[in-house]
Amino acid sequence: TALFENQKREIGERQKQFDASLLPQLKLVNNRQTNKPVVKFFEGKQGLGSCYNEFVERFRPAGGEDHAYIFYSKDMVDDLFTHAEREHYRKFRVGQHVPVKTLYTSDRLVMENSEDAIRIKVPSGEFPVSCDIGVHGDSMRIITLKKGKHTGILITDPDVCESMSSIFRLAWEAAEER
């Protein structure tokens, strides 16, 4: 019976390894084949960078939109990433030719528009945000910015992203009128 228990434990460990490593990848392949949304999860500060990079790399101007919409807390981004890290990500985005329209909150500063970014500040008390949300084409990213809760989600689905882009356009228009 000891041999049987050993084999049973080994099979259980192999099942766990399969469930943790291969099964998610097989599900992604299945999602792509059936036109289902693809959802990828990223963890840790390094994972957030990977989520950001993949979002930028997927940029393809579509439907008359030649930019990505972004909504985030500038203060929380500044607290999470160093100046050098933020500059690295900005240069990567600019190098990939991804201009942005940004709604942001900050209690510390007012950001100026630049060649690659149009920005509108919204009141953090009225519109609290603890995520960095971006959308363009068929891609959307959500990055949590709270301390100790660093998770990124990248969603690839044209219908979801079209709806989110519509919400962002509506928010942008309302912010412009303030």
Short mmCIF file of C-alpha atoms in Angstrom, two decimals:
data_model
loop_
_atom_site.label_atom_id
_atom_site.label_comp_id
_atom_site.label_asym_id
_atom_site.label_seq_id
_atom_site.Cartn_x
_atom_site.Cartn_y
_atom_site.Cartn_z
CA THR A 1 0.00 0.00 0.00
CA ALA A 2 2.95 2.36 0.55
CA LEU A 3 3.91 2.03 -3.12
CA PHE A 4 0.32 2.74 -4.15
CA GLU A 5 0.19 5.83 -1.88
CA ASN A 6 3.50 7.07 -3.36
CA GLN A 7 2.17 6.70 -6.90
CA LYS A 8 -1.10 8.36 -5.92
CA ARG A 9 0.81 11.34 -4.45
CA GLU A 10 3.00 11.62 -7.59
CA ILE A 11 -0.07 11.60 -9.81
CA GLY A 12 -1.65 14.29 -7.64
CA GLU A 13 1.51 16.44 -7.93
CA ARG A 14 1.59 16.00 -11.70
CA GLN A 15 -2.09 16.99 -11.87
CA LYS A 16 -1.33 20.17 -9.89
CA GLN A 17 1.58 21.01 -12.20
CA PHE A 18 -0.61 20.45 -15.25
CA ASP A 19 -3.40 22.60 -13.79
CA ALA A 20 -0.95 25.40 -12.90
CA SER A 21 1.18 25.53 -16.03
CA LEU A 22 -0.28 23.81 -19.07
CA LEU A 23 -4.03 24.13 -18.52
CA PRO A 24 -4.10 27.97 -18.61
CA GLN A 25 -2.12 27.94 -21.86
CA LEU A 26 -4.45 25.37 -23.41
CA LYS A 27 -7.42 27.51 -22.40
CA LEU A 28 -5.83 30.51 -24.15
CA VAL A 29 -5.49 28.45 -27.33
CA ASN A 30 -9.14 27.41 -27.02
CA ASN A 31 -10.22 31.03 -26.50
CA ARG A 32 -8.39 32.16 -29.62
CA GLN A 33 -9.96 29.42 -31.70
CA THR A 34 -13.52 30.31 -30.70
CA ASN A 35 -13.21 34.13 -30.77
CA LYS A 36 -13.76 34.35 -27.03
CA PRO A 37 -12.14 37.20 -25.10
CA VAL A 38 -8.57 36.46 -24.08
CA VAL A 39 -7.76 37.48 -20.51
CA LYS A 40 -4.18 37.47 -19.21
CA PHE A 41 -3.19 38.06 -15.59
CA PHE A 42 0.07 39.59 -14.39
CA GLU A 43 1.38 39.80 -10.83
CA GLY A 44 3.99 41.86 -9.02
CA LYS A 45 5.65 45.06 -10.08
CA GLN A 46 7.55 43.35 -12.88
CA GLY A 47 4.29 41.78 -14.08
CA LEU A 48 2.71 45.24 -14.26
CA GLY A 49 5.52 46.30 -16.59
CA SER A 50 4.90 43.26 -18.78
CA CYS A 51 1.18 44.04 -18.88
CA TYR A 52 1.94 47.65 -19.85
CA ASN A 53 4.42 46.61 -22.56
CA GLU A 54 2.08 44.06 -24.11
CA PHE A 55 -0.76 46.61 -24.14
CA VAL A 56 1.49 49.11 -25.95
CA GLU A 57 2.79 46.51 -28.41
CA ARG A 58 -0.78 45.58 -29.39
CA PHE A 59 -1.64 49.15 -30.42
CA ARG A 60 -3.21 49.37 -33.87
CA PRO A 61 -5.17 52.51 -34.75
CA ALA A 62 -8.72 51.41 -35.51
CA GLY A 63 -12.14 52.89 -36.15
CA GLY A 64 -10.81 56.40 -36.66
CA GLU A 65 -9.12 56.39 -33.24
CA ASP A 66 -5.41 57.04 -33.49
CA HIS A 67 -4.64 57.02 -29.75
CA ALA A 68 -5.21 55.07 -26.56
CA TYR A 69 -7.43 56.31 -23.74
CA ILE A 70 -5.91 56.16 -20.26
CA PHE A 71 -7.37 56.92 -16.80
CA TYR A 72 -5.16 56.74 -13.72
CA SER A 73 -3.95 58.28 -10.46
CA LYS A 74 -0.70 60.09 -11.22
CA ASP A 75 0.19 60.18 -7.51
CA MET A 76 -0.22 56.41 -7.13
CA VAL A 77 1.84 55.72 -10.26
CA ASP A 78 4.56 58.04 -8.93
CA ASP A 79 4.54 56.21 -5.59
CA LEU A 80 4.77 52.77 -7.22
CA PHE A 81 7.32 53.39 -9.97
CA THR A 82 10.57 55.34 -9.82
CA HIS A 83 11.12 58.30 -12.11
CA ALA A 84 13.52 56.18 -14.19
CA GLU A 85 10.93 53.39 -14.54
CA ARG A 86 8.17 55.81 -15.54
CA GLU A 87 10.46 57.45 -18.10
CA HIS A 88 11.42 54.04 -19.49
CA TYR A 89 7.75 53.10 -20.01
CA ARG A 90 6.93 56.49 -21.55
CA LYS A 91 9.85 56.21 -23.99
CA PHE A 92 8.74 52.71 -24.92
CA ARG A 93 5.19 53.96 -25.61
CA VAL A 94 6.46 56.90 -27.67
CA GLY A 95 8.84 54.60 -29.55
CA GLN A 96 5.89 52.38 -30.43
CA HIS A 97 3.97 55.44 -31.71
CA VAL A 98 1.15 55.20 -29.18
CA PRO A 99 -0.28 58.66 -28.46
CA VAL A 100 -2.67 58.92 -25.52
CA LYS A 101 -5.61 60.90 -24.29
CA THR A 102 -5.29 60.79 -20.53
CA LEU A 103 -7.72 61.52 -17.73
CA TYR A 104 -5.77 61.62 -14.48
CA THR A 105 -6.09 62.54 -10.83
CA SER A 106 -3.38 64.16 -8.72
CA ASP A 107 -3.22 66.08 -5.49
CA ARG A 108 0.42 67.01 -6.17
CA LEU A 109 0.70 68.48 -9.65
CA VAL A 110 -0.82 69.52 -12.95
CA MET A 111 0.53 67.76 -16.02
CA GLU A 112 1.10 69.59 -19.27
CA ASN A 113 0.10 68.30 -22.69
CA SER A 114 2.90 67.02 -24.88
CA GLU A 115 3.37 65.90 -28.44
CA ASP A 116 2.46 62.33 -27.49
CA ALA A 117 -0.19 62.97 -24.80
CA ILE A 118 -3.26 65.14 -24.29
CA ARG A 119 -4.15 65.30 -20.60
CA ILE A 120 -7.13 66.42 -18.55
CA LYS A 121 -6.96 66.51 -14.76
CA VAL A 122 -10.09 65.44 -12.90
CA PRO A 123 -10.74 65.99 -9.17
CA SER A 124 -9.51 62.99 -7.15
CA GLY A 125 -12.10 63.59 -4.41
CA GLU A 126 -14.94 63.46 -6.89
CA PHE A 127 -13.48 60.71 -9.10
CA PRO A 128 -11.23 58.46 -6.99
CA VAL A 129 -9.25 55.94 -8.99
CA SER A 130 -6.83 53.28 -7.74
CA CYS A 131 -6.16 51.57 -11.07
CA ASP A 132 -4.42 52.49 -14.29
CA ILE A 133 -6.96 51.69 -17.01
CA GLY A 134 -6.15 51.88 -20.69
CA VAL A 135 -8.01 50.92 -23.84
CA HIS A 136 -7.40 50.98 -27.59
CA GLY A 137 -8.50 48.89 -30.55
CA ASP A 138 -9.14 45.39 -29.22
CA SER A 139 -7.02 45.66 -26.05
CA MET A 140 -7.72 46.88 -22.55
CA ARG A 141 -5.47 46.84 -19.50
CA ILE A 142 -6.30 47.28 -15.85
CA ILE A 143 -3.41 47.67 -13.43
CA THR A 144 -4.06 47.92 -9.69
CA LEU A 145 -1.95 50.61 -8.04
CA LYS A 146 -2.65 50.14 -4.32
CA LYS A 147 0.30 49.07 -2.19
CA GLY A 148 0.62 45.32 -1.83
CA LYS A 149 -1.98 44.64 -4.53
CA HIS A 150 -0.06 44.77 -7.78
CA THR A 151 -2.07 42.91 -10.40
CA GLY A 152 -2.46 43.53 -14.10
CA ILE A 153 -5.19 42.28 -16.39
CA LEU A 154 -4.98 42.45 -20.17
CA ILE A 155 -8.21 41.80 -22.06
CA THR A 156 -8.23 41.25 -25.79
CA ASP A 157 -11.71 41.48 -27.26
CA PRO A 158 -12.99 43.96 -29.88
CA ASP A 159 -16.52 44.17 -28.43
CA VAL A 160 -15.42 44.79 -24.84
CA CYS A 161 -12.86 47.36 -25.98
CA GLU A 162 -15.29 49.15 -28.29
CA SER A 163 -17.68 49.57 -25.36
CA MET A 164 -14.91 50.75 -23.02
CA SER A 165 -13.69 53.20 -25.66
CA SER A 166 -17.21 54.60 -25.87
CA ILE A 167 -17.28 55.08 -22.10
CA PHE A 168 -13.90 56.81 -22.22
CA ARG A 169 -15.01 59.10 -25.06
CA LEU A 170 -18.07 60.04 -23.02
CA ALA A 171 -15.92 60.72 -19.94
CA TRP A 172 -13.44 62.70 -22.07
CA GLU A 173 -16.18 64.91 -23.50
CA ALA A 174 -17.60 65.55 -20.02
CA ALA A 175 -14.12 66.38 -18.66
CA GLU A 176 -13.48 68.81 -21.52
CA GLU A 177 -16.65 70.73 -20.61
CA ARG A 178 -15.61 71.22 -16.95
#
